[in-house]
Tab-separated table of C-alpha atoms in Angstrom:
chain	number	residue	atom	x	y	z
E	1	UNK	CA	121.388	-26.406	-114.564
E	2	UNK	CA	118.231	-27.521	-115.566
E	3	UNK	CA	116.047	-24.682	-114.284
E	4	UNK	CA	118.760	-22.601	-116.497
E	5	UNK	CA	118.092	-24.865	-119.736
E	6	UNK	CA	114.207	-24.620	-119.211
E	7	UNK	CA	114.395	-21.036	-119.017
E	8	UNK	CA	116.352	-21.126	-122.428
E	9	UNK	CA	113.955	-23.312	-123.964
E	10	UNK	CA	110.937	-21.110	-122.877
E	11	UNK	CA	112.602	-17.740	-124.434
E	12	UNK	CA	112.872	-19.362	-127.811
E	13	UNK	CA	109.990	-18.986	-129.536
E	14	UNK	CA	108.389	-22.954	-130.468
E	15	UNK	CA	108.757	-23.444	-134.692
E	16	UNK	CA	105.013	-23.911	-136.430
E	17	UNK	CA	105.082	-26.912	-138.925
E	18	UNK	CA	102.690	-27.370	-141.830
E	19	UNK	CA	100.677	-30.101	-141.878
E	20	UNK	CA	103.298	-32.270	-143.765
E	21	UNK	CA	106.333	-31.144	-141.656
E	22	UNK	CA	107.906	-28.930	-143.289
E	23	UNK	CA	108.374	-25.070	-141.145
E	24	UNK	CA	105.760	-23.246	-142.234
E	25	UNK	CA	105.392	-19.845	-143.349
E	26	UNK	CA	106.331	-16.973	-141.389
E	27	UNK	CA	104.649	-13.320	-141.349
E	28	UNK	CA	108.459	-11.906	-141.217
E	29	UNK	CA	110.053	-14.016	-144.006
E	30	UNK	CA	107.248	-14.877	-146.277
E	31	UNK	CA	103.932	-13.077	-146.215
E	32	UNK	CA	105.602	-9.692	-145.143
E	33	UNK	CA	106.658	-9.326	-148.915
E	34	UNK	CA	103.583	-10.010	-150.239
E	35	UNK	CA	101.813	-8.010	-148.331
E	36	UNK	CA	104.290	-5.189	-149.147
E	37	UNK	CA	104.034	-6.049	-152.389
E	38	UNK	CA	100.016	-6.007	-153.487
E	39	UNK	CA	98.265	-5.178	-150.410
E	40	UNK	CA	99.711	-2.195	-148.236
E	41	UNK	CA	99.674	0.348	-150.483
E	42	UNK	CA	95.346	0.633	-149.395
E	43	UNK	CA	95.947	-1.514	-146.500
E	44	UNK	CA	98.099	1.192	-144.215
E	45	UNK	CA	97.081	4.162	-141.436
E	46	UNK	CA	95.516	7.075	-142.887
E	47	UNK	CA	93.912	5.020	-146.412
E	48	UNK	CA	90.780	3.655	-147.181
E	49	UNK	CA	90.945	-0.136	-146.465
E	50	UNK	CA	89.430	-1.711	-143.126
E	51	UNK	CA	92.225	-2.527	-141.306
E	52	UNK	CA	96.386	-2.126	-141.583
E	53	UNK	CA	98.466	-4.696	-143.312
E	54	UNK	CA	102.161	-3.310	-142.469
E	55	UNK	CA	102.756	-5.278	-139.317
E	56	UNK	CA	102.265	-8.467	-137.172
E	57	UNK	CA	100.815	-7.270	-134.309
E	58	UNK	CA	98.333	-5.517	-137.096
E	59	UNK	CA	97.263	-8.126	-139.620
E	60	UNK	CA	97.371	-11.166	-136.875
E	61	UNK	CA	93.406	-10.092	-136.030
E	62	UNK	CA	92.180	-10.791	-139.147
E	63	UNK	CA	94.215	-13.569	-140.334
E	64	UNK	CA	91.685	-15.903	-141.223
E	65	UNK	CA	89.557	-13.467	-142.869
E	66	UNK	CA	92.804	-12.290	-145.074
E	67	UNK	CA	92.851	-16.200	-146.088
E	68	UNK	CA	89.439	-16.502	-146.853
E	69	UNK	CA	89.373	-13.588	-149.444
E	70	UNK	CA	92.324	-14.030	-150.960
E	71	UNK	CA	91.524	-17.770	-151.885
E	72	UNK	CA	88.322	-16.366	-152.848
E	73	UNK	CA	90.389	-14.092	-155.397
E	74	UNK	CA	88.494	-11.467	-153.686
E	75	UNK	CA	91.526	-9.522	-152.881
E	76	UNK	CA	93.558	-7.759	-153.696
E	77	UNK	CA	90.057	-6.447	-155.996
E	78	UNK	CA	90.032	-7.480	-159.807
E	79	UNK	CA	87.206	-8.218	-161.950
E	80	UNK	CA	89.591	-9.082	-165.725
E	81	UNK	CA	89.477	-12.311	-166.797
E	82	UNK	CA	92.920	-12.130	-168.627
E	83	UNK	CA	96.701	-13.495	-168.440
E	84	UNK	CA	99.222	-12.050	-165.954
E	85	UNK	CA	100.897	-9.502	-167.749
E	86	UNK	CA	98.270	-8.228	-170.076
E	87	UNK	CA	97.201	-4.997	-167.679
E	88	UNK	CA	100.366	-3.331	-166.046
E	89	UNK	CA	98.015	-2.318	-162.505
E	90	UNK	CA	96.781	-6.077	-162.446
E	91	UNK	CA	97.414	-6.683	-158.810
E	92	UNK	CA	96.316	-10.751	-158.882
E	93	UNK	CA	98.553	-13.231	-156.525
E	94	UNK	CA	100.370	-15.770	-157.798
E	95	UNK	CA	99.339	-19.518	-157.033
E	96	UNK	CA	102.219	-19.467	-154.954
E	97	UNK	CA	101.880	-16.198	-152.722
E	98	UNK	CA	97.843	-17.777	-152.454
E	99	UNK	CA	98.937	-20.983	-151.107
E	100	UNK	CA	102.113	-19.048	-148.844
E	101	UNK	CA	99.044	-16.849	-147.128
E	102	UNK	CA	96.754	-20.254	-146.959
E	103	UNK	CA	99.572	-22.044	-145.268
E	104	UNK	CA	100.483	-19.351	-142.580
E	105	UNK	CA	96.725	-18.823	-141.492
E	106	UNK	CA	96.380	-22.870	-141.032
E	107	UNK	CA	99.778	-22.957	-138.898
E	108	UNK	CA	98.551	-20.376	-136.649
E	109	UNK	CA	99.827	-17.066	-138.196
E	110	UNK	CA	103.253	-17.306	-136.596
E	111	UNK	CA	104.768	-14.247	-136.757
E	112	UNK	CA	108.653	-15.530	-137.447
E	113	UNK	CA	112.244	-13.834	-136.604
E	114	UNK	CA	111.968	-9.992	-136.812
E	115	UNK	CA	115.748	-9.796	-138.462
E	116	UNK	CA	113.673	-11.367	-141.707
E	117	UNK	CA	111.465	-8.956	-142.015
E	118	UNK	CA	111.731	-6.944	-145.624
E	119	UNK	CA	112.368	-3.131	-145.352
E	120	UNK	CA	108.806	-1.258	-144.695
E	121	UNK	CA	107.699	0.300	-147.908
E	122	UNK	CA	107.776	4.042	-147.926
E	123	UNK	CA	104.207	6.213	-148.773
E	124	UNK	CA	103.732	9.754	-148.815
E	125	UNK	CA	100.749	9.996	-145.301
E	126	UNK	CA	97.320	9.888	-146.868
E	127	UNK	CA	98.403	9.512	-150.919
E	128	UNK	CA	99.028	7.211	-152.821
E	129	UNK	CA	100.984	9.204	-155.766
E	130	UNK	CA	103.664	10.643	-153.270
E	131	UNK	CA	103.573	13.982	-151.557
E	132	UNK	CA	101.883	16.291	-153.874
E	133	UNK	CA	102.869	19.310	-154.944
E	134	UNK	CA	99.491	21.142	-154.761
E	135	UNK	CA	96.591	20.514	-152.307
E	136	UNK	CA	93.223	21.819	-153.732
E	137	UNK	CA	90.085	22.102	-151.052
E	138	UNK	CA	86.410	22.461	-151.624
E	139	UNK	CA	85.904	26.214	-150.349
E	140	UNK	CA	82.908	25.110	-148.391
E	141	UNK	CA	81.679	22.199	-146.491
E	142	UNK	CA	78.464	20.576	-147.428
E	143	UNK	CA	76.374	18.294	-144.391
E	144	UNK	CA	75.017	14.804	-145.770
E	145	UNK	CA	71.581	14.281	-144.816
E	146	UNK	CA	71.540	10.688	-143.233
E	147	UNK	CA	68.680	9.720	-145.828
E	148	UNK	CA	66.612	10.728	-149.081
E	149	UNK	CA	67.903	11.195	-152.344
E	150	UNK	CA	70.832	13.964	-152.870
E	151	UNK	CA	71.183	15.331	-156.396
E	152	UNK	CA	74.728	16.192	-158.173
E	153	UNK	CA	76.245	18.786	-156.057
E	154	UNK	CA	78.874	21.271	-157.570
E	155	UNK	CA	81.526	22.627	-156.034
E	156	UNK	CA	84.801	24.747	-156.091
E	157	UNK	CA	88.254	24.802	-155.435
E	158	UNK	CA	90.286	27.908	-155.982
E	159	UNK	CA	93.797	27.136	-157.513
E	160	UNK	CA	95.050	30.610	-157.439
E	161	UNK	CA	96.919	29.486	-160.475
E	162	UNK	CA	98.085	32.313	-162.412
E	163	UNK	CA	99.138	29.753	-165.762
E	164	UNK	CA	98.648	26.799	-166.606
E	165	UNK	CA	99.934	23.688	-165.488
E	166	UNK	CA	100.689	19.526	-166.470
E	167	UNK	CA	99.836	17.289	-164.351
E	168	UNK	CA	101.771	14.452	-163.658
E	169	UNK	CA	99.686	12.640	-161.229
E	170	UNK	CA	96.221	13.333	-159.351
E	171	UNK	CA	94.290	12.235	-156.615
E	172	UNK	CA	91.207	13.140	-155.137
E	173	UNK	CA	90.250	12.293	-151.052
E	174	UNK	CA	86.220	12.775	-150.668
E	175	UNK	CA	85.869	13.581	-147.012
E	176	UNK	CA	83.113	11.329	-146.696
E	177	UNK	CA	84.343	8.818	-148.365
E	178	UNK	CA	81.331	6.143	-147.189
E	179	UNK	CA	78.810	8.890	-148.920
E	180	UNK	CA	80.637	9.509	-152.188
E	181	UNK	CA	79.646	7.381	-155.408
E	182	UNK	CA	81.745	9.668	-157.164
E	183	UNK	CA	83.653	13.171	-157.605
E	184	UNK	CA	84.717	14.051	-161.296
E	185	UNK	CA	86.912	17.684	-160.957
E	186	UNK	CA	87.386	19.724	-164.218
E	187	UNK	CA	87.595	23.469	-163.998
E	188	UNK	CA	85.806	26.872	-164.775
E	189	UNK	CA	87.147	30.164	-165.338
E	190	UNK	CA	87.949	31.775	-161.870
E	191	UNK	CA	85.553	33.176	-159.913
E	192	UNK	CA	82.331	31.819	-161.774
E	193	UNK	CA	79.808	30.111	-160.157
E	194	UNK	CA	79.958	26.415	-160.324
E	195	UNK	CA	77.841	25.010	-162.900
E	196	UNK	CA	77.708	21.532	-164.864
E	197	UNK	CA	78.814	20.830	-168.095
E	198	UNK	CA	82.441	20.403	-167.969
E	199	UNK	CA	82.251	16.786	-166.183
E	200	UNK	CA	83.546	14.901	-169.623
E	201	UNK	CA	84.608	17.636	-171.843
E	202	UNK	CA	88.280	19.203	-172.341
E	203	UNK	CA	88.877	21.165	-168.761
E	204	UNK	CA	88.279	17.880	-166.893
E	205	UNK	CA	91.354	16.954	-165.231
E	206	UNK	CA	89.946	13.800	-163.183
E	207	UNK	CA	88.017	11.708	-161.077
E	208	UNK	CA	87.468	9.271	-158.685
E	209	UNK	CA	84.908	6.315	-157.768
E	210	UNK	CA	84.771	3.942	-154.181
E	211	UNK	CA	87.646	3.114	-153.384
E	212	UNK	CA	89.960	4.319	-156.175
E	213	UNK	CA	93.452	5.235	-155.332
E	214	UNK	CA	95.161	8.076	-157.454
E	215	UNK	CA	96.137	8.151	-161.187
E	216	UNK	CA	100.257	9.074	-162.298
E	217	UNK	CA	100.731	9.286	-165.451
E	218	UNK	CA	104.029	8.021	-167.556
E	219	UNK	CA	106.832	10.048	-167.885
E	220	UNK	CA	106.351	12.001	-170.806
E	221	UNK	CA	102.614	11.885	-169.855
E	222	UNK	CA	99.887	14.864	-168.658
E	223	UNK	CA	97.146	16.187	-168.072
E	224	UNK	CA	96.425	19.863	-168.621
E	225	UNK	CA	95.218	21.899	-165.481
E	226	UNK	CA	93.950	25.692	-166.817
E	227	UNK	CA	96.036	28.735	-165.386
E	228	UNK	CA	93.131	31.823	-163.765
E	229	UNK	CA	90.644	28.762	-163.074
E	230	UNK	CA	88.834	27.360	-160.373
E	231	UNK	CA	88.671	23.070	-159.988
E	232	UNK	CA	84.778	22.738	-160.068
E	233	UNK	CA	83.751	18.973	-158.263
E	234	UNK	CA	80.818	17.166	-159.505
E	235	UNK	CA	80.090	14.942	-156.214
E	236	UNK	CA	76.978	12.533	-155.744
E	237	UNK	CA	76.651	11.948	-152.729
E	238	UNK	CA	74.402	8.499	-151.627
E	239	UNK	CA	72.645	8.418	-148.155
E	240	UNK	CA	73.581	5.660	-146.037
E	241	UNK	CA	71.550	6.285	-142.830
E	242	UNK	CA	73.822	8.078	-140.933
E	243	UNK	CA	74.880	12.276	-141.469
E	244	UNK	CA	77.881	13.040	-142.457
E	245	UNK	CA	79.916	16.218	-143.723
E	246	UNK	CA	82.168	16.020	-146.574
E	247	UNK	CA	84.717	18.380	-147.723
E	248	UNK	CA	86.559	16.466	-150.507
E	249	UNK	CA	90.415	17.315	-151.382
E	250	UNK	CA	92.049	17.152	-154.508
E	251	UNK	CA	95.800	16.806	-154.532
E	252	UNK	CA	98.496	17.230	-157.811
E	253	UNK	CA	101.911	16.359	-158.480
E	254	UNK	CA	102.914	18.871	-161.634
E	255	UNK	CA	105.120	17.331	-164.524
E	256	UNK	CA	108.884	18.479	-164.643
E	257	UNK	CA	108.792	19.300	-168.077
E	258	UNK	CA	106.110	19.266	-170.720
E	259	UNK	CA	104.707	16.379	-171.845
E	260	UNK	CA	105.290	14.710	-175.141
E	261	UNK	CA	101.741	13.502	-175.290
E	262	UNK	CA	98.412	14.123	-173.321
E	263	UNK	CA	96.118	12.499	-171.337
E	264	UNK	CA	92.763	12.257	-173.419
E	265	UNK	CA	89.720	9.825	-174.347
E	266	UNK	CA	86.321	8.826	-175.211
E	267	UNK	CA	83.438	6.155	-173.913
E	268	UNK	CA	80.607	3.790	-175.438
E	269	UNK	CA	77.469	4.808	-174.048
E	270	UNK	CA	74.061	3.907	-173.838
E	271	UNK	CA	71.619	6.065	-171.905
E	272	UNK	CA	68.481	4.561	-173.751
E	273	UNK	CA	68.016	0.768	-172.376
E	274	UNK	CA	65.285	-0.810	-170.187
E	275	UNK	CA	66.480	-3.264	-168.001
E	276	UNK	CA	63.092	-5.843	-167.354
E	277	UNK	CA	62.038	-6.618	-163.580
E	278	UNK	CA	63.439	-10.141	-162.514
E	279	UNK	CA	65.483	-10.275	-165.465
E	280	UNK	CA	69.354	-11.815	-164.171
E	281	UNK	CA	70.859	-11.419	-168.009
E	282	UNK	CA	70.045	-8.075	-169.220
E	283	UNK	CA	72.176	-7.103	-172.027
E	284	UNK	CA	72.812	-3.525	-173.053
E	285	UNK	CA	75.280	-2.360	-176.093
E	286	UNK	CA	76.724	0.587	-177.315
E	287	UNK	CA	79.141	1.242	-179.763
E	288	UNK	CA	81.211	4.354	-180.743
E	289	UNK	CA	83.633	4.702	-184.245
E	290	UNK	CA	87.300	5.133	-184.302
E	291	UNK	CA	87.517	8.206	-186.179
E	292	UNK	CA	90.814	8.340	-186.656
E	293	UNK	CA	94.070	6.179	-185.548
E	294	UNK	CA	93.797	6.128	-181.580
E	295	UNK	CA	96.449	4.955	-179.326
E	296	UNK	CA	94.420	3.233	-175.772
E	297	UNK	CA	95.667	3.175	-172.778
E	298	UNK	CA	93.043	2.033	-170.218
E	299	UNK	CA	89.905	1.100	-169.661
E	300	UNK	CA	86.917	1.509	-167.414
E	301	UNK	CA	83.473	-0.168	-166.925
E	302	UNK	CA	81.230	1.789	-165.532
E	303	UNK	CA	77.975	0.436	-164.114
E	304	UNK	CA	75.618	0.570	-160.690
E	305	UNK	CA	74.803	-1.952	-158.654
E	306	UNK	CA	73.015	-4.839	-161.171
E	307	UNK	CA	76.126	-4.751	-163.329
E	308	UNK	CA	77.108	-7.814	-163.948
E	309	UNK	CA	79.805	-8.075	-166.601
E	310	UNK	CA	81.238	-5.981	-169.358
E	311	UNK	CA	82.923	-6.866	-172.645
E	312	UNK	CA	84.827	-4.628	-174.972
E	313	UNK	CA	85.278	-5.944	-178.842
E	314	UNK	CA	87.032	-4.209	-181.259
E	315	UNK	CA	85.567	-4.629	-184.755
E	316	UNK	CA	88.348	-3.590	-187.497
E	317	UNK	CA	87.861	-2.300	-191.054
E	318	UNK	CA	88.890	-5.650	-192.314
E	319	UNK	CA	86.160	-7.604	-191.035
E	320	UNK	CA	88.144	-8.764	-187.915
E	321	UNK	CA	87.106	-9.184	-184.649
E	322	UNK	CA	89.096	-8.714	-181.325
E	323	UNK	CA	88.367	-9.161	-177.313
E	324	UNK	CA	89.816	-5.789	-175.676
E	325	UNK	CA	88.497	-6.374	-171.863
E	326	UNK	CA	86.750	-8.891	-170.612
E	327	UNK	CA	85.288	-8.176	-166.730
E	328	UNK	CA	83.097	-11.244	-165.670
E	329	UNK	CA	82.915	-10.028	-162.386
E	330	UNK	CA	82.457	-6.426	-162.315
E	331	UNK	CA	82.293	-5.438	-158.697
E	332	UNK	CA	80.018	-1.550	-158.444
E	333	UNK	CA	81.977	-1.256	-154.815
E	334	UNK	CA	85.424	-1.692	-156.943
E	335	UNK	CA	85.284	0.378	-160.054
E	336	UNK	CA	88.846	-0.096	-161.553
E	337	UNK	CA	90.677	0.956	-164.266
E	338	UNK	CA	92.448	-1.585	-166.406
E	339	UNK	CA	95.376	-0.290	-167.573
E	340	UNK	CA	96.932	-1.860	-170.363
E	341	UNK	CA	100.728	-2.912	-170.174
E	342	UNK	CA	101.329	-2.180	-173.753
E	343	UNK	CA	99.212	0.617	-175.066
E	344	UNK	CA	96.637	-0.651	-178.133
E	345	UNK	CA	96.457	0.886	-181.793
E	346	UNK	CA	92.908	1.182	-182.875
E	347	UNK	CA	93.271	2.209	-186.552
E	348	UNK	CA	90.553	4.601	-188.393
E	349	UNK	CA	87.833	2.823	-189.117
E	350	UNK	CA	87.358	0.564	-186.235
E	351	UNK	CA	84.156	0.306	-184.096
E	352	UNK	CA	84.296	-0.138	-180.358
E	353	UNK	CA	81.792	-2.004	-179.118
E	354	UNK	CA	80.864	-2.294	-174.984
E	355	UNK	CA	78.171	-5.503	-174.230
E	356	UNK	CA	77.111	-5.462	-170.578
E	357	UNK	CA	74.848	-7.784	-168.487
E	358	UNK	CA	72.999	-6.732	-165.585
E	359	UNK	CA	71.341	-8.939	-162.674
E	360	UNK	CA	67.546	-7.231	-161.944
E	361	UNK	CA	66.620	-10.396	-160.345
E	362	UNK	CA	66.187	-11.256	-156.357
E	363	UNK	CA	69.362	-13.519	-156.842
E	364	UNK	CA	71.628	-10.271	-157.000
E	365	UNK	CA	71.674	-9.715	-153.218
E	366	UNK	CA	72.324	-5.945	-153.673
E	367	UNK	CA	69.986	-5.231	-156.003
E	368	UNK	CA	67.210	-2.420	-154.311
E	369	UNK	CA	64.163	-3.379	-156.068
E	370	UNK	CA	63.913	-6.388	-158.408
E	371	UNK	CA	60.163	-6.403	-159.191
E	372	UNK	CA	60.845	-2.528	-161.128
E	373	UNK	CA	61.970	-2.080	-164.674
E	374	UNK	CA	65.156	-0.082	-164.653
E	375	UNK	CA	66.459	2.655	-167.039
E	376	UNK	CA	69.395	4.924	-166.711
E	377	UNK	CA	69.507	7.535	-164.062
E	378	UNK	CA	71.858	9.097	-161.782
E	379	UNK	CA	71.526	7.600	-158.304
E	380	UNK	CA	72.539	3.901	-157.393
E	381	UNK	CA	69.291	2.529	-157.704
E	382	UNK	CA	68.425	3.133	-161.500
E	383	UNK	CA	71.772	2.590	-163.781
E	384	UNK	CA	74.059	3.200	-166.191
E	385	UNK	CA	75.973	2.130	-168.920
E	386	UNK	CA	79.517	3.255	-169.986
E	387	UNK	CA	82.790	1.713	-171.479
E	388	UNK	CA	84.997	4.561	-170.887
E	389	UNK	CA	88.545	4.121	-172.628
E	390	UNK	CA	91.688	5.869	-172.245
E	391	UNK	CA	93.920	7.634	-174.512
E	392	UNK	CA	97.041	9.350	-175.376
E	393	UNK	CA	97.514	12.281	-178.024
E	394	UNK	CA	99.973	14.708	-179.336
E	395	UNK	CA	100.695	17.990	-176.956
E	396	UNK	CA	98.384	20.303	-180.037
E	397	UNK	CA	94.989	17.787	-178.696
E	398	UNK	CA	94.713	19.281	-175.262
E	399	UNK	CA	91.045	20.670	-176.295
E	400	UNK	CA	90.230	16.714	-176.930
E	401	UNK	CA	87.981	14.815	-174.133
E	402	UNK	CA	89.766	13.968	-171.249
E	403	UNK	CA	88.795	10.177	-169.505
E	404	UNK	CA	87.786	10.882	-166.243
């Protein structure tokens, strides 16, 4: 009888305790949600982040490392400094989930009863806007040298689109994704050879930066993709020691019906700054007018690897200041869009102004070369400065920039 009740004893799995007695957290009951929640929509098979987040037996490895960043507010990635609530994407844990995560890790990452764990979350393989409805291919492979410098490359897709379509949601896979800094796709009549100049004017239809999962649009929402055009893809590639071939992918989800409003915006730029050697508090500005009443929807920072932070301040007609976006952090390996829960007037007359800091000293560990001046310039090593800002219009504006 006893050999019987030992054997019991041993098939029940042992309960883990916090440190003040209580059961502690479980990966089935409690961090399963969470996880589902804000993490596995990157962290699953066939996407971009390092390891797989959708089971035990997968997130156990790295359960001290998951604590560790996410008390570090690392993850999940977010550079606003701004309430809950504010940005409808903001992907920030509450105290509580922080502390639920903290607590499993330092009661051993039990794993818990399976019967509590939450229904897996459903993802189209590979996308993150759902199965698309189109899959677009760069018509030719290009080879990565392993080092050196690699200017813009253009490239095409054929559509074989015989009219024009909305899009409803885009995303764009580079096929080296380690290589890519970025990919921005707009197109070109059909059959033309691939040549810049539509990157930020009114055929762009998108674009993508490390790490960047796709873009869907509200309902009601679109972007305009030309009929009897080819996608051209503006890629730069960066060498990272090792060859590689890329052969980037672009795929769509078209819009039922067409759109009450479309996709659209503008930027603050500066190309004409010089960013001192040693200098850890560079500050660069630009400012663009509100021309006429302009309804935001997003925004996105856009600097290499010394940026620092970037603020953007509306100034209104009636002498009035107001703090848009404020990114203490920005993070060049995490170049997000903030997009705004509630989308914000900016009436005629208002100036948009974009302040950014930049760290050219040795304390910025990824900073290539802190005894040079710096000025703007295409590759990772010299930088840039843009506020880009998003925008809705009426249907009759689809000639207006697109935000890429």
């Amino acid at each position: 009888m006893r050999k019987l009740i030992f054997t019991i004893l041993l098939a029940v799995p042992a309960a883990a305790f916090a440190a003040d007695g209580t059961p502690a957290p479980t990966f089935s009951k409690d961090v399963a949600p969470i996880f589902n929640k804000s993490c596995v929509e990157c962290h699953r098979p066939t996407m971009f982040a390092p390891m797989s987040l959708t089971t035990f037996d997968a997130a156990r490895p790295w359960a001290k490392s998951i604590k560790q960043r996410v008390v570090s507010g690392a993850m999940p990635p977010w550079g606003a400094d701004t309430p809950h609530g504010m940005f409808k994407n903001d992907p920030r844990l509450t105290k509580q989930e922080i502390d639920t995560i903290a607590a499993w890790v330092d009661a051993g990452a039990p794993k818990g009863d399976d019967k509590d764990l939450p229904p897996t979350p459903t993802f189209a393989e590979g996308w993150t806007i759902g199965k698309p409805d189109a899959i677009f291919t760069m018509d030719e492979e290009f080879t990565i040298p392993a080092d050196g410098a690699v200017p813009y490359k253009y490239f095409k897709a054929p559509t074989g689109l015989t009219e024009d379509k909305w899009i409803q949601a885009i995303e764009i896979h580079p096929g080296a994704r380690a290589q890519v800094h970025h990919v921005i796709a707009f197109t070109q009549p059909a059959g033309s050879t691939p040549k810049p100049g539509g990157e930020l004017g009114p055929t762009n239809i998108g674009g993508v930066t490390p790490n960047k999962p796709g873009l869907v649009f509200e309902p009601g929402i679109a972007r305009l993709l030309r009929g009897n055009s080819d996608i051209v893809m503006q890629i730069h590639y960066t060498t990272n020691g090792a060859e590689a071939k890329d052969r980037t992918t672009i795929g769509v989800i078209y819009a039922k019906q067409p759109p009450t409003k479309i996709a659209a915006g503008g930027m603050a730029i500066n190309p004409r700054f010089v960013i001192p050697a040693g200098d850890g508090n560079a500050e660069v500005r630009a400012t663009t007018p509100i021309t006429r009443d302009t309804l935001i929807t997003a925004f996105t920072p856009h600097m290499h690897v010394r940026g620092k932070d970037m603020t953007y301040i509306a100034h209104y007609a009636d002498g009035t200041d107001e703090t848009l976006l404020a990114v203490p952090r920005y993070d060049f390996n995490w170049q997000l869009t903030y997009e705004l829960a509630k989308p914000k007037l900016l009436p005629k007359g208002t100036r948009l102004e974009v302040i950014a800091h930049y760290d050219n000293s040795t304390a910025n560990k990824f900073n290539p070369d802190p005894t040079k001046d710096v000025r703007w310039g295409d590759q990772t090593w010299e930088e840039m400065m843009i506020g880009f800002f998003s925008t809705v219009q009426p249907p009759q504006a689809a000639t207006a920039t697109p935000q890429p």
